[in-house]
Amino acid sequence: MAKRVTGPEIEKLIQLLAKVPGLGPRSARRAALHLIKKKDQLLGPLSHAMGEAYDKVKVCSRCGNVDTVDPCTVCTDDRRDQGVIIVVEDVADLWALERAGAMNAAYHVLGGVLSPLDGVGPDDLNIRGLIERVGEGGIREIIIAVNATVEGQTTAHYITDQLAGLEVKITRLAHGVPVGGELDYLDEGTLTAALRARTAI
Ligand SMILES: [Zn+2]
């Protein structure tokens, strides 16, 4: 058995950090050591920020976004076009689309995609909430922005079926060649989708 080099408190910090995506045990040890060395500049403010986030974080009951208020900042922003809802799998996708700044719309976070193999059915996702939002009226367009995976596409079809009969336009992301992307590096699925979604020049 390896000899202990630190007390259990620091060991615990390392073990928890190692569970953060992108950090393994090795990076977690480096991060922990860095935090300890920067006790006042980093460890203190970080533990305070984490405590505050823990106390205040909420999931928006309307769209599924995370925020410290419910309904969230996006749902109550009247400078956004609240008549257009972009449907995403995860909050990370919402953040990515906002960083891209392409749309000024509302969102709906599903919390995953349908995956019968993993036992994820419609009731495990925030789909009913979306149907209810559309049913309340005032929504002109639903943009389904799920990943171009088999599960993502199955989910898109399911949502489209569920929205049938409601007065709303349903669109989805074009699956195309990424800006700056070289055809060589694209997988066949992307290339095929790009060809099928071709537009006139
Ligand atoms: Zn919201």
PDB file of C-alpha atoms and ligand atoms in Angstrom:
ATOM      1  CA  MET A   1       0.000   0.000   0.000  1.00  0.00           C
ATOM      2  CA  ALA A   2       1.263   3.456  -0.919  1.00  0.00           C
ATOM      3  CA  LYS A   3       2.231   5.689   1.965  1.00  0.00           C
ATOM      4  CA  ARG A   4      -0.006   8.657   2.599  1.00  0.00           C
ATOM      5  CA  VAL A   5       1.446  12.034   1.645  1.00  0.00           C
ATOM      6  CA  THR A   6      -1.491  14.227   2.665  1.00  0.00           C
ATOM      7  CA  GLY A   7      -4.286  14.251   5.203  1.00  0.00           C
ATOM      8  CA  PRO A   8      -7.765  12.884   4.432  1.00  0.00           C
ATOM      9  CA  GLU A   9      -9.207  16.363   3.736  1.00  0.00           C
ATOM     10  CA  ILE A  10      -6.831  16.934   0.839  1.00  0.00           C
ATOM     11  CA  GLU A  11      -7.259  13.347  -0.357  1.00  0.00           C
ATOM     12  CA  LYS A  12     -11.001  13.956  -0.445  1.00  0.00           C
ATOM     13  CA  LEU A  13     -10.516  17.171  -2.438  1.00  0.00           C
ATOM     14  CA  ILE A  14      -8.432  15.254  -4.985  1.00  0.00           C
ATOM     15  CA  GLN A  15     -10.967  12.422  -5.199  1.00  0.00           C
ATOM     16  CA  LEU A  16     -13.830  14.859  -5.837  1.00  0.00           C
ATOM     17  CA  LEU A  17     -11.882  16.903  -8.380  1.00  0.00           C
ATOM     18  CA  ALA A  18     -11.065  13.678 -10.240  1.00  0.00           C
ATOM     19  CA  LYS A  19     -14.810  13.246 -10.903  1.00  0.00           C
ATOM     20  CA  VAL A  20     -15.017  16.543 -12.810  1.00  0.00           C
ATOM     21  CA  PRO A  21     -15.256  15.965 -16.585  1.00  0.00           C
ATOM     22  CA  GLY A  22     -11.902  16.608 -18.199  1.00  0.00           C
ATOM     23  CA  LEU A  23      -9.954  15.905 -15.020  1.00  0.00           C
ATOM     24  CA  GLY A  24      -8.525  12.501 -14.208  1.00  0.00           C
ATOM     25  CA  PRO A  25      -6.665  11.537 -11.016  1.00  0.00           C
ATOM     26  CA  ARG A  26      -3.420  13.058 -12.275  1.00  0.00           C
ATOM     27  CA  SER A  27      -4.964  16.406 -13.280  1.00  0.00           C
ATOM     28  CA  ALA A  28      -6.985  16.395 -10.055  1.00  0.00           C
ATOM     29  CA  ARG A  29      -3.796  16.158  -7.983  1.00  0.00           C
ATOM     30  CA  ARG A  30      -2.250  19.026  -9.943  1.00  0.00           C
ATOM     31  CA  ALA A  31      -5.418  21.108  -9.582  1.00  0.00           C
ATOM     32  CA  ALA A  32      -5.650  20.404  -5.844  1.00  0.00           C
ATOM     33  CA  LEU A  33      -2.029  21.363  -5.304  1.00  0.00           C
ATOM     34  CA  HIS A  34      -2.503  24.557  -7.304  1.00  0.00           C
ATOM     35  CA  LEU A  35      -5.608  25.446  -5.284  1.00  0.00           C
ATOM     36  CA  ILE A  36      -3.768  24.839  -2.029  1.00  0.00           C
ATOM     37  CA  LYS A  37      -0.806  26.953  -3.106  1.00  0.00           C
ATOM     38  CA  LYS A  38      -3.208  29.753  -4.085  1.00  0.00           C
ATOM     39  CA  LYS A  39      -5.229  29.369  -0.916  1.00  0.00           C
ATOM     40  CA  ASP A  40      -6.377  32.979  -0.590  1.00  0.00           C
ATOM     41  CA  GLN A  41      -6.546  33.934  -4.269  1.00  0.00           C
ATOM     42  CA  LEU A  42      -8.244  30.764  -5.536  1.00  0.00           C
ATOM     43  CA  LEU A  43      -9.236  28.112  -3.019  1.00  0.00           C
ATOM     44  CA  GLY A  44     -11.139  30.559  -0.804  1.00  0.00           C
ATOM     45  CA  PRO A  45     -13.074  32.343  -3.592  1.00  0.00           C
ATOM     46  CA  LEU A  46     -13.732  29.006  -5.331  1.00  0.00           C
ATOM     47  CA  SER A  47     -15.180  27.342  -2.259  1.00  0.00           C
ATOM     48  CA  HIS A  48     -17.299  30.452  -1.641  1.00  0.00           C
ATOM     49  CA  ALA A  49     -18.530  30.453  -5.279  1.00  0.00           C
ATOM     50  CA  MET A  50     -19.314  26.737  -5.072  1.00  0.00           C
ATOM     51  CA  GLY A  51     -21.242  27.213  -1.844  1.00  0.00           C
ATOM     52  CA  GLU A  52     -23.254  30.037  -3.399  1.00  0.00           C
ATOM     53  CA  ALA A  53     -23.925  28.050  -6.565  1.00  0.00           C
ATOM     54  CA  TYR A  54     -25.034  25.079  -4.444  1.00  0.00           C
ATOM     55  CA  ASP A  55     -27.442  27.257  -2.478  1.00  0.00           C
ATOM     56  CA  LYS A  56     -28.865  29.198  -5.409  1.00  0.00           C
ATOM     57  CA  VAL A  57     -28.836  27.004  -8.500  1.00  0.00           C
ATOM     58  CA  LYS A  58     -32.260  26.169  -9.899  1.00  0.00           C
ATOM     59  CA  VAL A  59     -33.579  24.330 -12.927  1.00  0.00           C
ATOM     60  CA  CYS A  60     -36.037  26.520 -14.838  1.00  0.00           C
ATOM     61  CA  SER A  61     -39.500  24.970 -14.566  1.00  0.00           C
ATOM     62  CA  ARG A  62     -40.368  26.372 -17.980  1.00  0.00           C
ATOM     63  CA  CYS A  63     -37.388  25.517 -20.218  1.00  0.00           C
ATOM     64  CA  GLY A  64     -35.022  23.307 -18.187  1.00  0.00           C
ATOM     65  CA  ASN A  65     -32.114  25.768 -18.273  1.00  0.00           C
ATOM     66  CA  VAL A  66     -30.013  26.167 -15.128  1.00  0.00           C
ATOM     67  CA  ASP A  67     -29.983  29.545 -13.422  1.00  0.00           C
ATOM     68  CA  THR A  68     -30.394  31.102  -9.999  1.00  0.00           C
ATOM     69  CA  VAL A  69     -33.929  32.280 -10.773  1.00  0.00           C
ATOM     70  CA  ASP A  70     -37.012  30.406 -11.928  1.00  0.00           C
ATOM     71  CA  PRO A  71     -38.252  31.172 -14.573  1.00  0.00           C
ATOM     72  CA  CYS A  72     -34.730  31.656 -15.870  1.00  0.00           C
ATOM     73  CA  THR A  73     -33.091  34.745 -17.337  1.00  0.00           C
ATOM     74  CA  VAL A  74     -33.617  33.480 -20.906  1.00  0.00           C
ATOM     75  CA  CYS A  75     -37.351  32.819 -20.378  1.00  0.00           C
ATOM     76  CA  THR A  76     -37.990  36.290 -18.933  1.00  0.00           C
ATOM     77  CA  ASP A  77     -35.851  38.206 -21.454  1.00  0.00           C
ATOM     78  CA  ASP A  78     -38.346  40.177 -23.530  1.00  0.00           C
ATOM     79  CA  ARG A  79     -35.630  41.317 -25.930  1.00  0.00           C
ATOM     80  CA  ARG A  80     -35.614  37.728 -27.169  1.00  0.00           C
ATOM     81  CA  ASP A  81     -38.144  36.463 -29.656  1.00  0.00           C
ATOM     82  CA  GLN A  82     -40.133  34.276 -27.254  1.00  0.00           C
ATOM     83  CA  GLY A  83     -42.176  33.025 -30.223  1.00  0.00           C
ATOM     84  CA  VAL A  84     -39.269  30.880 -31.415  1.00  0.00           C
ATOM     85  CA  ILE A  85     -38.035  27.957 -29.292  1.00  0.00           C
ATOM     86  CA  ILE A  86     -34.747  26.183 -29.967  1.00  0.00           C
ATOM     87  CA  VAL A  87     -34.921  22.620 -28.627  1.00  0.00           C
ATOM     88  CA  VAL A  88     -31.571  21.289 -27.348  1.00  0.00           C
ATOM     89  CA  GLU A  89     -30.419  18.118 -25.612  1.00  0.00           C
ATOM     90  CA  ASP A  90     -28.415  19.715 -22.855  1.00  0.00           C
ATOM     91  CA  VAL A  91     -27.709  23.053 -21.181  1.00  0.00           C
ATOM     92  CA  ALA A  92     -24.203  22.849 -22.699  1.00  0.00           C
ATOM     93  CA  ASP A  93     -25.801  23.034 -26.156  1.00  0.00           C
ATOM     94  CA  LEU A  94     -27.813  26.093 -25.114  1.00  0.00           C
ATOM     95  CA  TRP A  95     -24.599  27.759 -23.964  1.00  0.00           C
ATOM     96  CA  ALA A  96     -22.814  26.791 -27.204  1.00  0.00           C
ATOM     97  CA  LEU A  97     -25.609  28.239 -29.363  1.00  0.00           C
ATOM     98  CA  GLU A  98     -25.649  31.413 -27.277  1.00  0.00           C
ATOM     99  CA  ARG A  99     -21.871  31.758 -27.688  1.00  0.00           C
ATOM    100  CA  ALA A 100     -22.373  31.433 -31.452  1.00  0.00           C
ATOM    101  CA  GLY A 101     -24.942  34.246 -31.119  1.00  0.00           C
ATOM    102  CA  ALA A 102     -26.801  33.161 -34.246  1.00  0.00           C
ATOM    103  CA  MET A 103     -30.322  33.360 -32.845  1.00  0.00           C
ATOM    104  CA  ASN A 104     -32.177  35.568 -30.426  1.00  0.00           C
ATOM    105  CA  ALA A 105     -34.775  33.043 -29.356  1.00  0.00           C
ATOM    106  CA  ALA A 106     -36.075  31.109 -26.376  1.00  0.00           C
ATOM    107  CA  TYR A 107     -34.907  27.568 -25.585  1.00  0.00           C
ATOM    108  CA  HIS A 108     -36.156  24.235 -24.356  1.00  0.00           C
ATOM    109  CA  VAL A 109     -33.720  21.778 -22.766  1.00  0.00           C
ATOM    110  CA  LEU A 110     -34.754  18.124 -23.151  1.00  0.00           C
ATOM    111  CA  GLY A 111     -32.224  16.718 -20.725  1.00  0.00           C
ATOM    112  CA  GLY A 112     -31.066  14.004 -23.132  1.00  0.00           C
ATOM    113  CA  VAL A 113     -32.354  12.075 -26.123  1.00  0.00           C
ATOM    114  CA  LEU A 114     -34.570   9.042 -26.558  1.00  0.00           C
ATOM    115  CA  SER A 115     -32.517   5.895 -26.241  1.00  0.00           C
ATOM    116  CA  PRO A 116     -34.471   2.641 -25.835  1.00  0.00           C
ATOM    117  CA  LEU A 117     -31.214   0.697 -25.352  1.00  0.00           C
ATOM    118  CA  ASP A 118     -30.322   2.838 -22.340  1.00  0.00           C
ATOM    119  CA  GLY A 119     -33.906   2.797 -21.081  1.00  0.00           C
ATOM    120  CA  VAL A 120     -34.519   6.489 -21.827  1.00  0.00           C
ATOM    121  CA  GLY A 121     -38.142   6.998 -22.864  1.00  0.00           C
ATOM    122  CA  PRO A 122     -40.263  10.114 -23.544  1.00  0.00           C
ATOM    123  CA  ASP A 123     -41.226  10.457 -19.873  1.00  0.00           C
ATOM    124  CA  ASP A 124     -37.555  10.686 -18.875  1.00  0.00           C
ATOM    125  CA  LEU A 125     -37.132  13.796 -20.995  1.00  0.00           C
ATOM    126  CA  ASN A 126     -38.638  17.266 -20.777  1.00  0.00           C
ATOM    127  CA  ILE A 127     -40.855  16.695 -23.839  1.00  0.00           C
ATOM    128  CA  ARG A 128     -44.264  17.129 -22.234  1.00  0.00           C
ATOM    129  CA  GLY A 129     -43.209  20.584 -21.051  1.00  0.00           C
ATOM    130  CA  LEU A 130     -42.427  21.536 -24.633  1.00  0.00           C
ATOM    131  CA  ILE A 131     -45.807  20.348 -25.924  1.00  0.00           C
ATOM    132  CA  GLU A 132     -47.499  22.337 -23.133  1.00  0.00           C
ATOM    133  CA  ARG A 133     -45.538  25.477 -24.028  1.00  0.00           C
ATOM    134  CA  VAL A 134     -46.613  25.194 -27.653  1.00  0.00           C
ATOM    135  CA  GLY A 135     -50.182  24.395 -26.591  1.00  0.00           C
ATOM    136  CA  GLU A 136     -50.335  27.651 -24.613  1.00  0.00           C
ATOM    137  CA  GLY A 137     -50.000  29.519 -27.911  1.00  0.00           C
ATOM    138  CA  GLY A 138     -47.777  32.346 -29.098  1.00  0.00           C
ATOM    139  CA  ILE A 139     -45.073  30.002 -30.417  1.00  0.00           C
ATOM    140  CA  ARG A 140     -44.488  30.386 -34.169  1.00  0.00           C
ATOM    141  CA  GLU A 141     -41.496  28.133 -34.692  1.00  0.00           C
ATOM    142  CA  ILE A 142     -39.743  25.200 -33.062  1.00  0.00           C
ATOM    143  CA  ILE A 143     -36.145  24.683 -34.154  1.00  0.00           C
ATOM    144  CA  ILE A 144     -35.017  21.175 -33.247  1.00  0.00           C
ATOM    145  CA  ALA A 145     -31.277  21.481 -32.613  1.00  0.00           C
ATOM    146  CA  VAL A 146     -30.408  17.997 -31.347  1.00  0.00           C
ATOM    147  CA  ASN A 147     -27.208  16.207 -32.259  1.00  0.00           C
ATOM    148  CA  ALA A 148     -26.988  14.417 -35.582  1.00  0.00           C
ATOM    149  CA  THR A 149     -26.909  10.990 -33.935  1.00  0.00           C
ATOM    150  CA  VAL A 150     -29.403   8.178 -34.466  1.00  0.00           C
ATOM    151  CA  GLU A 151     -30.886   8.905 -31.022  1.00  0.00           C
ATOM    152  CA  GLY A 152     -31.020  12.631 -31.777  1.00  0.00           C
ATOM    153  CA  GLN A 153     -32.870  12.055 -35.015  1.00  0.00           C
ATOM    154  CA  THR A 154     -35.281   9.590 -33.362  1.00  0.00           C
ATOM    155  CA  THR A 155     -35.994  12.237 -30.747  1.00  0.00           C
ATOM    156  CA  ALA A 156     -36.561  14.880 -33.433  1.00  0.00           C
ATOM    157  CA  HIS A 157     -39.079  12.621 -35.182  1.00  0.00           C
ATOM    158  CA  TYR A 158     -40.878  11.872 -31.925  1.00  0.00           C
ATOM    159  CA  ILE A 159     -41.190  15.571 -31.074  1.00  0.00           C
ATOM    160  CA  THR A 160     -42.403  16.360 -34.594  1.00  0.00           C
ATOM    161  CA  ASP A 161     -45.102  13.665 -34.239  1.00  0.00           C
ATOM    162  CA  GLN A 162     -46.148  14.999 -30.835  1.00  0.00           C
ATOM    163  CA  LEU A 163     -46.498  18.528 -32.214  1.00  0.00           C
ATOM    164  CA  ALA A 164     -48.591  17.414 -35.193  1.00  0.00           C
ATOM    165  CA  GLY A 165     -51.861  19.313 -35.308  1.00  0.00           C
ATOM    166  CA  LEU A 166     -50.547  22.290 -33.358  1.00  0.00           C
ATOM    167  CA  GLU A 167     -50.163  25.564 -35.224  1.00  0.00           C
ATOM    168  CA  VAL A 168     -46.385  25.740 -35.247  1.00  0.00           C
ATOM    169  CA  LYS A 169     -43.665  25.602 -37.860  1.00  0.00           C
ATOM    170  CA  ILE A 170     -41.052  22.932 -37.108  1.00  0.00           C
ATOM    171  CA  THR A 171     -37.551  23.208 -38.500  1.00  0.00           C
ATOM    172  CA  ARG A 172     -34.277  21.506 -37.771  1.00  0.00           C
ATOM    173  CA  LEU A 173     -30.624  22.341 -38.118  1.00  0.00           C
ATOM    174  CA  ALA A 174     -29.146  21.712 -41.526  1.00  0.00           C
ATOM    175  CA  HIS A 175     -26.516  19.038 -41.095  1.00  0.00           C
ATOM    176  CA  GLY A 176     -23.813  20.389 -43.246  1.00  0.00           C
ATOM    177  CA  VAL A 177     -20.169  20.973 -43.698  1.00  0.00           C
ATOM    178  CA  PRO A 178     -18.808  22.925 -40.737  1.00  0.00           C
ATOM    179  CA  VAL A 179     -17.548  26.409 -41.557  1.00  0.00           C
ATOM    180  CA  GLY A 180     -13.866  25.998 -42.343  1.00  0.00           C
ATOM    181  CA  GLY A 181     -14.301  22.231 -42.467  1.00  0.00           C
ATOM    182  CA  GLU A 182     -12.394  20.237 -45.040  1.00  0.00           C
ATOM    183  CA  LEU A 183     -14.383  17.519 -46.752  1.00  0.00           C
ATOM    184  CA  ASP A 184     -11.544  15.088 -46.122  1.00  0.00           C
ATOM    185  CA  TYR A 185     -12.051  15.250 -42.392  1.00  0.00           C
ATOM    186  CA  LEU A 186     -15.800  14.773 -42.396  1.00  0.00           C
ATOM    187  CA  ASP A 187     -17.384  11.437 -41.645  1.00  0.00           C
ATOM    188  CA  GLU A 188     -19.647   9.891 -44.247  1.00  0.00           C
ATOM    189  CA  GLY A 189     -22.833  10.717 -42.370  1.00  0.00           C
ATOM    190  CA  THR A 190     -22.014  14.416 -42.369  1.00  0.00           C
ATOM    191  CA  LEU A 191     -21.039  14.348 -46.026  1.00  0.00           C
ATOM    192  CA  THR A 192     -24.211  12.525 -47.017  1.00  0.00           C
ATOM    193  CA  ALA A 193     -26.372  14.926 -45.025  1.00  0.00           C
ATOM    194  CA  ALA A 194     -24.522  17.879 -46.540  1.00  0.00           C
ATOM    195  CA  LEU A 195     -25.157  16.548 -50.027  1.00  0.00           C
ATOM    196  CA  ARG A 196     -28.819  15.897 -49.369  1.00  0.00           C
ATOM    197  CA  ALA A 197     -29.324  19.340 -47.869  1.00  0.00           C
ATOM    198  CA  ARG A 198     -27.535  21.035 -50.770  1.00  0.00           C
ATOM    199  CA  THR A 199     -28.782  24.424 -51.883  1.00  0.00           C
ATOM    200  CA  ALA A 200     -28.632  26.199 -55.247  1.00  0.00           C
ATOM    201  CA  ILE A 201     -25.771  28.648 -55.731  1.00  0.00           C
TER     202      ILE A 201
HETATM  203 ZN    ZN B   1     -36.172  29.086 -18.674  1.00  0.00          ZN
END
